[in-house]
Tab-separated table of C-alpha atoms in Angstrom:
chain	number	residue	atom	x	y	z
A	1	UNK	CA	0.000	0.000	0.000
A	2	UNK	CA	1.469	3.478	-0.899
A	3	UNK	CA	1.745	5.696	2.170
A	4	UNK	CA	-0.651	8.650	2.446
A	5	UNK	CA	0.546	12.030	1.519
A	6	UNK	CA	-1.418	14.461	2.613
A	7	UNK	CA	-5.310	15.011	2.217
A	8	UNK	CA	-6.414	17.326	-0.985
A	9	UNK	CA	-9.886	18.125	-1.210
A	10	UNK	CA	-10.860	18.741	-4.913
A	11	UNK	CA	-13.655	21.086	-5.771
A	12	UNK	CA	-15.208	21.697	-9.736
A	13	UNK	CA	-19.060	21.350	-10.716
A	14	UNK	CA	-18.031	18.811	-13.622
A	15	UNK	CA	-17.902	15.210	-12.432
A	16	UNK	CA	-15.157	14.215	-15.145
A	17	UNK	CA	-12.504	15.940	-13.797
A	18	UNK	CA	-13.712	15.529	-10.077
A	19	UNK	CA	-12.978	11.981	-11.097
A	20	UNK	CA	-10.053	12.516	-13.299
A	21	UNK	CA	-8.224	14.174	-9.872
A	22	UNK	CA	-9.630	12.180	-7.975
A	23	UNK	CA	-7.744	9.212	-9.156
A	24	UNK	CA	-4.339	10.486	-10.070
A	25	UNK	CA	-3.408	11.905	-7.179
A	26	UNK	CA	-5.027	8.136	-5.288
A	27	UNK	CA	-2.580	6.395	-6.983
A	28	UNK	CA	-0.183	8.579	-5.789
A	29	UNK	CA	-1.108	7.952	-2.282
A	30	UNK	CA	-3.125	11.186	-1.608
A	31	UNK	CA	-6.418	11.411	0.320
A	32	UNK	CA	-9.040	12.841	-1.411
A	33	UNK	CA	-12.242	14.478	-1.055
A	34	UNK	CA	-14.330	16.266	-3.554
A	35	UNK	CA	-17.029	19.042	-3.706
A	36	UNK	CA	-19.230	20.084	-6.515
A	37	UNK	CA	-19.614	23.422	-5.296
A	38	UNK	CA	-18.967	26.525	-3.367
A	39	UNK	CA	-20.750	26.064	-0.558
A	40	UNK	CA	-20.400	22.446	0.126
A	41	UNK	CA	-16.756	22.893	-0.520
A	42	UNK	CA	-16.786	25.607	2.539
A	43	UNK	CA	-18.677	23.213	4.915
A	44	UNK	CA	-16.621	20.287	4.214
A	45	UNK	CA	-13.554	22.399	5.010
A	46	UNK	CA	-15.174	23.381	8.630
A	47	UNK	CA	-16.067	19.574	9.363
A	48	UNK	CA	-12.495	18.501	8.321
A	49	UNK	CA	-9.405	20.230	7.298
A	50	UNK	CA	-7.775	19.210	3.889
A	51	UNK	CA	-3.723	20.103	3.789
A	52	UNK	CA	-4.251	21.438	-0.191
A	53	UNK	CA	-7.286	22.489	-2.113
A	54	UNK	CA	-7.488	22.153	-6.431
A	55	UNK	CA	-9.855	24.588	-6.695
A	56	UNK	CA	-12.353	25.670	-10.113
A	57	UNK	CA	-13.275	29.297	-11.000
A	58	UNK	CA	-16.159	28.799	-13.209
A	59	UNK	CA	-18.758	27.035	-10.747
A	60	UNK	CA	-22.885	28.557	-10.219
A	61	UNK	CA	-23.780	29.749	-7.106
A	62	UNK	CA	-20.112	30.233	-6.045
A	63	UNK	CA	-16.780	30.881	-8.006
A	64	UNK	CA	-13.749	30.099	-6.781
A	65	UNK	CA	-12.595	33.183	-6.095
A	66	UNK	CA	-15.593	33.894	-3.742
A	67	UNK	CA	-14.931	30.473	-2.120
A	68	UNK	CA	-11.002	31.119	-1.927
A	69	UNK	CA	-11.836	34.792	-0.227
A	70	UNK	CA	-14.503	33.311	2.176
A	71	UNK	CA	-11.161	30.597	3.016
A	72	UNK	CA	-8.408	32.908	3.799
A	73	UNK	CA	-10.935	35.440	5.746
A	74	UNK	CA	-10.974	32.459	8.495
A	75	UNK	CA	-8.251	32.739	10.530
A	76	UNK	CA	-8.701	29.184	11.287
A	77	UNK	CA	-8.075	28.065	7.355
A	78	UNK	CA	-6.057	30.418	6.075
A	79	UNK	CA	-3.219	28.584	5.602
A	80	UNK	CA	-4.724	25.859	3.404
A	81	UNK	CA	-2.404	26.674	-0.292
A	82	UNK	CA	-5.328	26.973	-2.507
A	83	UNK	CA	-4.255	25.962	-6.453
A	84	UNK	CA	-6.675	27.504	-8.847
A	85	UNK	CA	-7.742	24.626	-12.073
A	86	UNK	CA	-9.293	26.486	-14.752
A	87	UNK	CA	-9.553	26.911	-18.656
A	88	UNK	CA	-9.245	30.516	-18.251
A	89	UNK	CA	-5.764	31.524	-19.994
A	90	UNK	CA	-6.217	35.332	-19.403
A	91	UNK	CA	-3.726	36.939	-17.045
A	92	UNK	CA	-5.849	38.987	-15.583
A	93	UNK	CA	-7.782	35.915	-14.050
A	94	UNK	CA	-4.495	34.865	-12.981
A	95	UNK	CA	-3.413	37.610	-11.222
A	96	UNK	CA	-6.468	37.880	-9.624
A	97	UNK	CA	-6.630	33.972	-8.358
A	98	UNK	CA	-2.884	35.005	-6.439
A	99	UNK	CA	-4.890	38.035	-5.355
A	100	UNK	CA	-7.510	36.061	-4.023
A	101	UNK	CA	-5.038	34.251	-2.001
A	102	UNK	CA	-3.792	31.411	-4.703
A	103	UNK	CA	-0.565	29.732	-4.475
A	104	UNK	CA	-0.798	28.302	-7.804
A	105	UNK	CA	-2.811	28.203	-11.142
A	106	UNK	CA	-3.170	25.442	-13.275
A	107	UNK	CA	-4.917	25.571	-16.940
A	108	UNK	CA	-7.358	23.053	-18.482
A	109	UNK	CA	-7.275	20.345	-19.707
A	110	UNK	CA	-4.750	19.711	-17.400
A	111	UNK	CA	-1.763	17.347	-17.199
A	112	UNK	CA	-1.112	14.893	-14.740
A	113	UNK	CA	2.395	15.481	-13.976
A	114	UNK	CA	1.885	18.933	-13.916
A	115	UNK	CA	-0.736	18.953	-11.309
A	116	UNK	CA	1.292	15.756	-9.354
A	117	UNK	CA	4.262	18.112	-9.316
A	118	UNK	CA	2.415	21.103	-7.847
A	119	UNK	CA	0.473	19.338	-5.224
A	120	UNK	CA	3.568	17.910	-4.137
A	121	UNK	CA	5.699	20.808	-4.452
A	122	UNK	CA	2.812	23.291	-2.656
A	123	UNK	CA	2.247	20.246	-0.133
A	124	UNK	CA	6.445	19.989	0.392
A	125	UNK	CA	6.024	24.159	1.032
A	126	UNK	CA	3.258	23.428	3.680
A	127	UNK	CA	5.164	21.507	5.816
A	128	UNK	CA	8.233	23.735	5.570
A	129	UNK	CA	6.119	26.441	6.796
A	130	UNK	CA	4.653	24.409	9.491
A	131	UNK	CA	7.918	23.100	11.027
A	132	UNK	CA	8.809	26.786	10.979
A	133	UNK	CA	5.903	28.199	12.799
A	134	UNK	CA	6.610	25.557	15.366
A	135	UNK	CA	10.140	25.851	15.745
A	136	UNK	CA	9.173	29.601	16.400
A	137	UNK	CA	6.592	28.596	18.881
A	138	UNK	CA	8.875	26.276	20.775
A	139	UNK	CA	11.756	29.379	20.691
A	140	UNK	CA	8.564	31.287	21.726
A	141	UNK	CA	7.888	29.355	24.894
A	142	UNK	CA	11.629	29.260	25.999
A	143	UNK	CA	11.840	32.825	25.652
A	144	UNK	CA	8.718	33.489	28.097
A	145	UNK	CA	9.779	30.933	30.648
A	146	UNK	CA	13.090	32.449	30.801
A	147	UNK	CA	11.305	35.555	31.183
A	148	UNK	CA	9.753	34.200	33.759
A	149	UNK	CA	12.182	32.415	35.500
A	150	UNK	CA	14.007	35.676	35.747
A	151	UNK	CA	10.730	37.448	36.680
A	152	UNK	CA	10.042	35.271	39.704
A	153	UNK	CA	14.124	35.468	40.628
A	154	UNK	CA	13.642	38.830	40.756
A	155	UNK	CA	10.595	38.883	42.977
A	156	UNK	CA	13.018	36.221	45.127
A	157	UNK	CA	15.778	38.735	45.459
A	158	UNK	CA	13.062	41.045	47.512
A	159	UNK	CA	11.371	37.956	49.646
A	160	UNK	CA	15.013	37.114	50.537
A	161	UNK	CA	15.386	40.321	52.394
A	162	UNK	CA	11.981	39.885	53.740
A	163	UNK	CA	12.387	36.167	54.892
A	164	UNK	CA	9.344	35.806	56.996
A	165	UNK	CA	6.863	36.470	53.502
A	166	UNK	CA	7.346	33.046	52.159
A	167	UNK	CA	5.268	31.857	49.654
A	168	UNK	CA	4.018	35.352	49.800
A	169	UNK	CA	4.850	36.018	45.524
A	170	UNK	CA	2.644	32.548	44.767
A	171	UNK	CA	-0.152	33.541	46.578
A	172	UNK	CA	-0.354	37.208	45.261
A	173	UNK	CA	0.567	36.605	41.549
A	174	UNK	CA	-2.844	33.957	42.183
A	175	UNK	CA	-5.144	36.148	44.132
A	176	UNK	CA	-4.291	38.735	41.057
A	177	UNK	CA	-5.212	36.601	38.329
A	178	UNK	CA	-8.532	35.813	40.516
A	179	UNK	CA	-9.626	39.518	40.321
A	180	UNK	CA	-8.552	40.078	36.770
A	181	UNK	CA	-10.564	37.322	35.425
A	182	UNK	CA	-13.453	37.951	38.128
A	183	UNK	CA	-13.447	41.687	36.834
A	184	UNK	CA	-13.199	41.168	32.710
A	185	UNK	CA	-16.236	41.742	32.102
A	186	UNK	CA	-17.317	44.218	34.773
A	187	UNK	CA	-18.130	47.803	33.345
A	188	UNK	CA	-15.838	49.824	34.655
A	189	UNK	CA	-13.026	47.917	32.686
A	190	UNK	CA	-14.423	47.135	29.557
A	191	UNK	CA	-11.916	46.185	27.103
A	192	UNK	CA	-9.302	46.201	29.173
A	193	UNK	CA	-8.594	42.704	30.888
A	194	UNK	CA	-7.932	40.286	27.728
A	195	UNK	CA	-5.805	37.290	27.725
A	196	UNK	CA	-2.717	38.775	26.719
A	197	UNK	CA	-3.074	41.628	30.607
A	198	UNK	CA	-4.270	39.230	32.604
A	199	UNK	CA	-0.844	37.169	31.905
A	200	UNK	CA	1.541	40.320	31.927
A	201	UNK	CA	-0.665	41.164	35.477
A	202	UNK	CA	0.296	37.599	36.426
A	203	UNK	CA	3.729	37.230	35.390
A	204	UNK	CA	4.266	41.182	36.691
A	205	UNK	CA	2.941	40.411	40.143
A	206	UNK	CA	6.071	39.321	41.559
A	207	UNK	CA	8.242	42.504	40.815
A	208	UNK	CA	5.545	44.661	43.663
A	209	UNK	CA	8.145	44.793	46.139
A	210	UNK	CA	11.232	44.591	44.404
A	211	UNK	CA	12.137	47.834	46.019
A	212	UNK	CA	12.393	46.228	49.688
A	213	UNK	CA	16.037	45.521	48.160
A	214	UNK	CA	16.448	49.779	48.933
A	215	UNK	CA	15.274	49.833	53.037
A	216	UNK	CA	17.174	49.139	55.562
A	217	UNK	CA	17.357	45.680	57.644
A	218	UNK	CA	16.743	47.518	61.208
A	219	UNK	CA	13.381	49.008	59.512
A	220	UNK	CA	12.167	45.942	57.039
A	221	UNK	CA	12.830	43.400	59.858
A	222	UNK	CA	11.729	45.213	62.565
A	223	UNK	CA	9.449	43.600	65.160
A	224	UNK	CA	6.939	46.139	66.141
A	225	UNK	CA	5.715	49.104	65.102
A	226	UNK	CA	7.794	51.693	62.996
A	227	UNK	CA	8.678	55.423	64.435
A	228	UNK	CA	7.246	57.850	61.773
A	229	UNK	CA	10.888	58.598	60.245
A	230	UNK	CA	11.072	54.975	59.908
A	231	UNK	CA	7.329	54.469	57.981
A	232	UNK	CA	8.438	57.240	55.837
A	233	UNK	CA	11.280	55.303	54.418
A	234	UNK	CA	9.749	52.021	54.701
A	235	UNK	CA	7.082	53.778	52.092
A	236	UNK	CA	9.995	54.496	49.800
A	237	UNK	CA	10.107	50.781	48.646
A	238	UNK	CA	7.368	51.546	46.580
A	239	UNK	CA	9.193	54.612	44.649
A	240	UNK	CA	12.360	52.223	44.667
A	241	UNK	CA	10.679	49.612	43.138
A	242	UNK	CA	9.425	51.986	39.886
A	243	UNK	CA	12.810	53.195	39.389
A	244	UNK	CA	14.756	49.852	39.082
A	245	UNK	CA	12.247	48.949	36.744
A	246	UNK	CA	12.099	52.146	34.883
A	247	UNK	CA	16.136	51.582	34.744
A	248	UNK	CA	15.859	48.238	33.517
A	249	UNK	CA	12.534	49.107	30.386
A	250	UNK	CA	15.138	52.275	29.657
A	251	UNK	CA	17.166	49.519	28.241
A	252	UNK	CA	14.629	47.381	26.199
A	253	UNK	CA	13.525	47.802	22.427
A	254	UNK	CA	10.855	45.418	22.522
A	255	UNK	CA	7.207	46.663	22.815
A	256	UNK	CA	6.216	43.074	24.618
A	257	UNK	CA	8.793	43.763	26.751
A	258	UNK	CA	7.980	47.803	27.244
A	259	UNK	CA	3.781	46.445	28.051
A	260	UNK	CA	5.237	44.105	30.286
A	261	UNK	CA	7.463	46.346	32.253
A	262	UNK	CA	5.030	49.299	32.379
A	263	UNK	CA	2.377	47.127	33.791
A	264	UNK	CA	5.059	45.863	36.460
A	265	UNK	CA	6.415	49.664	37.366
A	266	UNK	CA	2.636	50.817	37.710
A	267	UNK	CA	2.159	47.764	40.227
A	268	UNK	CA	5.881	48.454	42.358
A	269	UNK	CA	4.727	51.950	42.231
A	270	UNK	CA	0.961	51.771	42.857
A	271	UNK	CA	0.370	48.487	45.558
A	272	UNK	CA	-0.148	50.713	48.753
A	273	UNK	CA	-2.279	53.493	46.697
A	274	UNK	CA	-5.818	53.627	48.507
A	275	UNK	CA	-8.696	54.199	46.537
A	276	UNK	CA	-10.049	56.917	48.898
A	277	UNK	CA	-6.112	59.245	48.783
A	278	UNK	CA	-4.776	57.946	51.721
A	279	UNK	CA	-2.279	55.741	50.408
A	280	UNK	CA	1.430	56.338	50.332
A	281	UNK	CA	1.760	58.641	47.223
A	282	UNK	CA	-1.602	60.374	47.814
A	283	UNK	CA	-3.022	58.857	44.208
A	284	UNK	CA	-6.665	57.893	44.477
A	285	UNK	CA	-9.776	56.546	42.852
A	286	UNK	CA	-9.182	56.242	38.717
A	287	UNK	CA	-5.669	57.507	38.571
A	288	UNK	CA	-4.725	54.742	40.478
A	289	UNK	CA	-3.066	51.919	37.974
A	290	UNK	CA	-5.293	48.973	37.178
A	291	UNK	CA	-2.225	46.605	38.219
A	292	UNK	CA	-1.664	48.426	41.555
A	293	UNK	CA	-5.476	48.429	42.475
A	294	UNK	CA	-5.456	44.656	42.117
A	295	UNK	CA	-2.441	44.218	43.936
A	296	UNK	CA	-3.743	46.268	46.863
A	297	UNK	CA	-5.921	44.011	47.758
A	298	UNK	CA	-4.348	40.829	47.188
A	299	UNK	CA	-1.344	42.027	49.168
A	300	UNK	CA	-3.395	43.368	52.115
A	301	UNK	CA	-5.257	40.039	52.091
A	302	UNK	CA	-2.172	38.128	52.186
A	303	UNK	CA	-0.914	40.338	55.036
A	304	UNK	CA	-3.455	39.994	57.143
A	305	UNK	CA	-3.447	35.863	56.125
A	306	UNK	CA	0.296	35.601	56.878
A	307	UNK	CA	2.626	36.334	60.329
A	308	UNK	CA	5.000	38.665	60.161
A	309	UNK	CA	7.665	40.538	62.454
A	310	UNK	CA	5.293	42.368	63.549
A	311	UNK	CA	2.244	40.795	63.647
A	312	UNK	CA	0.394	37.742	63.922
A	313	UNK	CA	-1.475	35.915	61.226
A	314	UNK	CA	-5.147	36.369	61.392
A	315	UNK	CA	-7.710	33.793	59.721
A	316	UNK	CA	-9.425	34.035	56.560
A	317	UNK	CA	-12.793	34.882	58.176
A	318	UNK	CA	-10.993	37.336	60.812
A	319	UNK	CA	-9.237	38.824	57.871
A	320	UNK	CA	-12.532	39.239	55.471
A	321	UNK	CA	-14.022	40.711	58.182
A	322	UNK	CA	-10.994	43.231	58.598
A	323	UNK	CA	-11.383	44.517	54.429
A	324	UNK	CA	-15.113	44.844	54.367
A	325	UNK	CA	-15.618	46.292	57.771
A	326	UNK	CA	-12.612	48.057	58.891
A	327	UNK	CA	-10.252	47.845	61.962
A	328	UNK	CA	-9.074	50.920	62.184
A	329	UNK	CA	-6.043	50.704	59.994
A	330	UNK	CA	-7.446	49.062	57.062
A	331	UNK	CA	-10.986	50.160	55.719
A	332	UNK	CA	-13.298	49.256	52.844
A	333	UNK	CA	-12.760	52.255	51.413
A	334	UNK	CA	-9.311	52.183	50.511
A	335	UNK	CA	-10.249	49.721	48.228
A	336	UNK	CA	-11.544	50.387	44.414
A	337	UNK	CA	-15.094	48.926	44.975
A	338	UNK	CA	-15.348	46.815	41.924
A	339	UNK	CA	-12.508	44.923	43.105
A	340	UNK	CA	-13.778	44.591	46.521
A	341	UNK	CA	-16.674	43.282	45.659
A	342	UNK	CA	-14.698	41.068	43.463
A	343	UNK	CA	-13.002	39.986	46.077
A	344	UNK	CA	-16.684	39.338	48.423
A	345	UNK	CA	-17.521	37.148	45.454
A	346	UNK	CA	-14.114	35.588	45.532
A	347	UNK	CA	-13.366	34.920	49.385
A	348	UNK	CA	-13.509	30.935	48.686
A	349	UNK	CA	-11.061	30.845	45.990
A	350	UNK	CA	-8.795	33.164	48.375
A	351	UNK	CA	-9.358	30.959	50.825
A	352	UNK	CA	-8.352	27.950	49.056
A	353	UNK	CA	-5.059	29.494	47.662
A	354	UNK	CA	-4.308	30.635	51.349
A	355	UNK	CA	-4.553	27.580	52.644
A	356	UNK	CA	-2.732	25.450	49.841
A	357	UNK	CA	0.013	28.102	49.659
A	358	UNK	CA	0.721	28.746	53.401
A	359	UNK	CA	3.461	29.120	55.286
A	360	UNK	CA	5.162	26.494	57.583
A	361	UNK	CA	4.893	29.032	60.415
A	362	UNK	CA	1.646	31.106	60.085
A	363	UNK	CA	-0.137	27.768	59.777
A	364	UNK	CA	1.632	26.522	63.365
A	365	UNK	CA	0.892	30.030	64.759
A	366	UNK	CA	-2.918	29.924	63.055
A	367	UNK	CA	-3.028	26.201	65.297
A	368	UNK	CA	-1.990	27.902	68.292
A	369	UNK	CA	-3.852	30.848	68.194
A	370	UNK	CA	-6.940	29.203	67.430
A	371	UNK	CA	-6.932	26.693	69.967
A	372	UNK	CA	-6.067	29.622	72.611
A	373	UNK	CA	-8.695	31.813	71.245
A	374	UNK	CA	-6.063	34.626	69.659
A	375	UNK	CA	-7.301	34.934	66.706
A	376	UNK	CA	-10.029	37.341	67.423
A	377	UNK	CA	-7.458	39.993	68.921
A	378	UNK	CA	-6.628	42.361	66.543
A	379	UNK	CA	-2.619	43.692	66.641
A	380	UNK	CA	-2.506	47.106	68.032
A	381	UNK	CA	1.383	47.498	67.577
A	382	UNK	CA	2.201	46.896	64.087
A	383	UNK	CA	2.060	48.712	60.993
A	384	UNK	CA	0.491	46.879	58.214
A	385	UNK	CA	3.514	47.523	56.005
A	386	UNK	CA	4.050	44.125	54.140
């Protein structure tokens, strides 16, 4: 048996040459399917897709060219080569079938060789262009998970001189991605959360406190509250955190990479920004970033979740309880209220990434304080500056 080739679907309106095709390029090995018009040729196309089409101009109902425009205006098919067979010899109905989107023309009455050799040839082209497209989507993928690698190294450089915040960049990048895709279709951001910012939001995430690396041990380690000289410069983390990543876009030339880095310098910048002004650069409602809106609340959430220096972890229903109704350091209305009512709607899913993402020693403390009733004391010494 000869091995198969490829599958060529063969569309014309005359049954002699349907069958002429049909078994020349069988005994060559080559599936084939036939139409006898237009529009069956179309919807046998959308139920299976052939790897070449022979195609006729002169059919009712449908020419070719109408068929071949409907073909390439699919994204989904428009990489089927499309070889024009007609009796037409003027050259303006050839330049108008590679206009249409043609690879090839060939006239009747045909030869069989000739149309042999061009199948195989366009066939031969297809696959070039296929390995291609994947060898570009494998280099592709490298590239972004070396992006990301280096992304998430990053973020690392910041936990490590923050040591107690853990798994802290896992659980925000998540609780992120929760509110973007919670909030994509919500009015107020039409438009704005596709696929393509909800990943740079994800993948940016980690980068919100790179600018920890700029304050000093005796401040970001310190267990209890901060003096007021002390919050001051613990707030400059967030300025910190733009520049290095201003410094490091002022060196790209890649407008992926510029999206990606802008949406990553808005979050560093933005993350402590209240909705009502009374965050750390005085920014409030719109003119707060998107990213650093989101990021707000997942990293106030996460504080609350987690231990720290200087404080103790506080449960998920404790903490809920903190960002809807206030404590007296953190109140709803810091937050942008689409994304705390995101967040209402989302309080099991934050839940569930708390709990599979936590910490050796905020769940041992959340043990202990539960079984000794702690966990309904709120801290009265510490800043919430995490």
């Amino acid at each position: 048996m000869t091995e198969q080739k490829g599958t060529v679907l063969i569309v014309d309106d005359t049954p002699a040459n349907l069958q002429l095709l049909e078994s020349i390029l069988h005994a060559q090995g080559y599936a084939v399917r036939a139409a006898i018009s237009g529009p069956m040729a179309l919807k046998a196309i959308r139920i299976q897709s052939p790897d070449l089409i022979l195609l006729d101009i002169n059919m009712p109902e449908m020419n070719g060219f109408e068929v071949c425009r409907a073909l390439k205006a699919d994204p989904q098919f428009v990489g089927i080569p499309v070889i024009f067979v007609s009796a037409a010899v003027d050259t303006a109905d050839k330049l108008r079938a590679f206009e249409e989107g043609g690879v090839d023309y060939v006239t009747k009455p045909f030869q069989p060789l000739e149309v042999l050799a061009r199948v195989a040839t366009h066939l031969e082209l297809k696959r070039h262009r296929n390995h291609l497209e994947e060898l570009v989507q494998d280099r592709t993928r490298e590239l972004l998970l070396t992006q990301d690698a280096v992304i998430y190294g990053l973020g690392i450089l910041a936990e490590y001189r923050d040591p107690e915040t853990g798994l802290h960049i896992k659980r925000t990048q998540l609780y992120v991605k929760l509110l973007a895709e919670q909030l994509r279709h919500h009015a107020s951001f039409q438009g704005y959360f596709d696929d393509t910012t909800i990943r740079l939001l994800y993948h940016s995430a980690p980068l919100h406190d790179i600018g920890k690396v700029g304050v000093p041990d005796h401040i970001l380690l310190k267990p209890g509250k901060l003096t007021e000289a002390e919050f001051e410069q613990m707030k400059q983390h967030a300025v910190y955190g733009r520049e290095v990543i201003d410094r490091i876009a002022a060196g790209m030339h890649d407008d992926s990479a510029a999206s990606f880095l802008r949406l990553a310098g808005d979050c560093a910048y933005s993350h402590h920004e209240c909705w009502n002004g009374t965050g750390y650069n005085g920014l409030s409602g719109d003119a707060i970033p998107v990213a650093g809106r989101l990021m707000a609340l997942a990293d106030i959430y996460d504080a609350l979740t987690s231990k720290r220096v200087y404080k103790p972890a506080f449960s998920h229903e404790r903490t809920v309880e903190i960002i809807t109704e206030g404590d007296g350091r953190t109140v709803p209305e810091q937050f942008d209220p689409a994304v705390l009512q995101a967040f209402m709607d989302l309080q099991g899913s934050f839940k569930q990434i708390s709990n599979a993402y936590r910490d050796e020693d905020t769940a041992s403390h959340l043990s202990r304080s539960a079984a000794s009733g702690l966990l309904s004391e709120t801290d009265k010494n510490g800043a919430c500056h995490a």
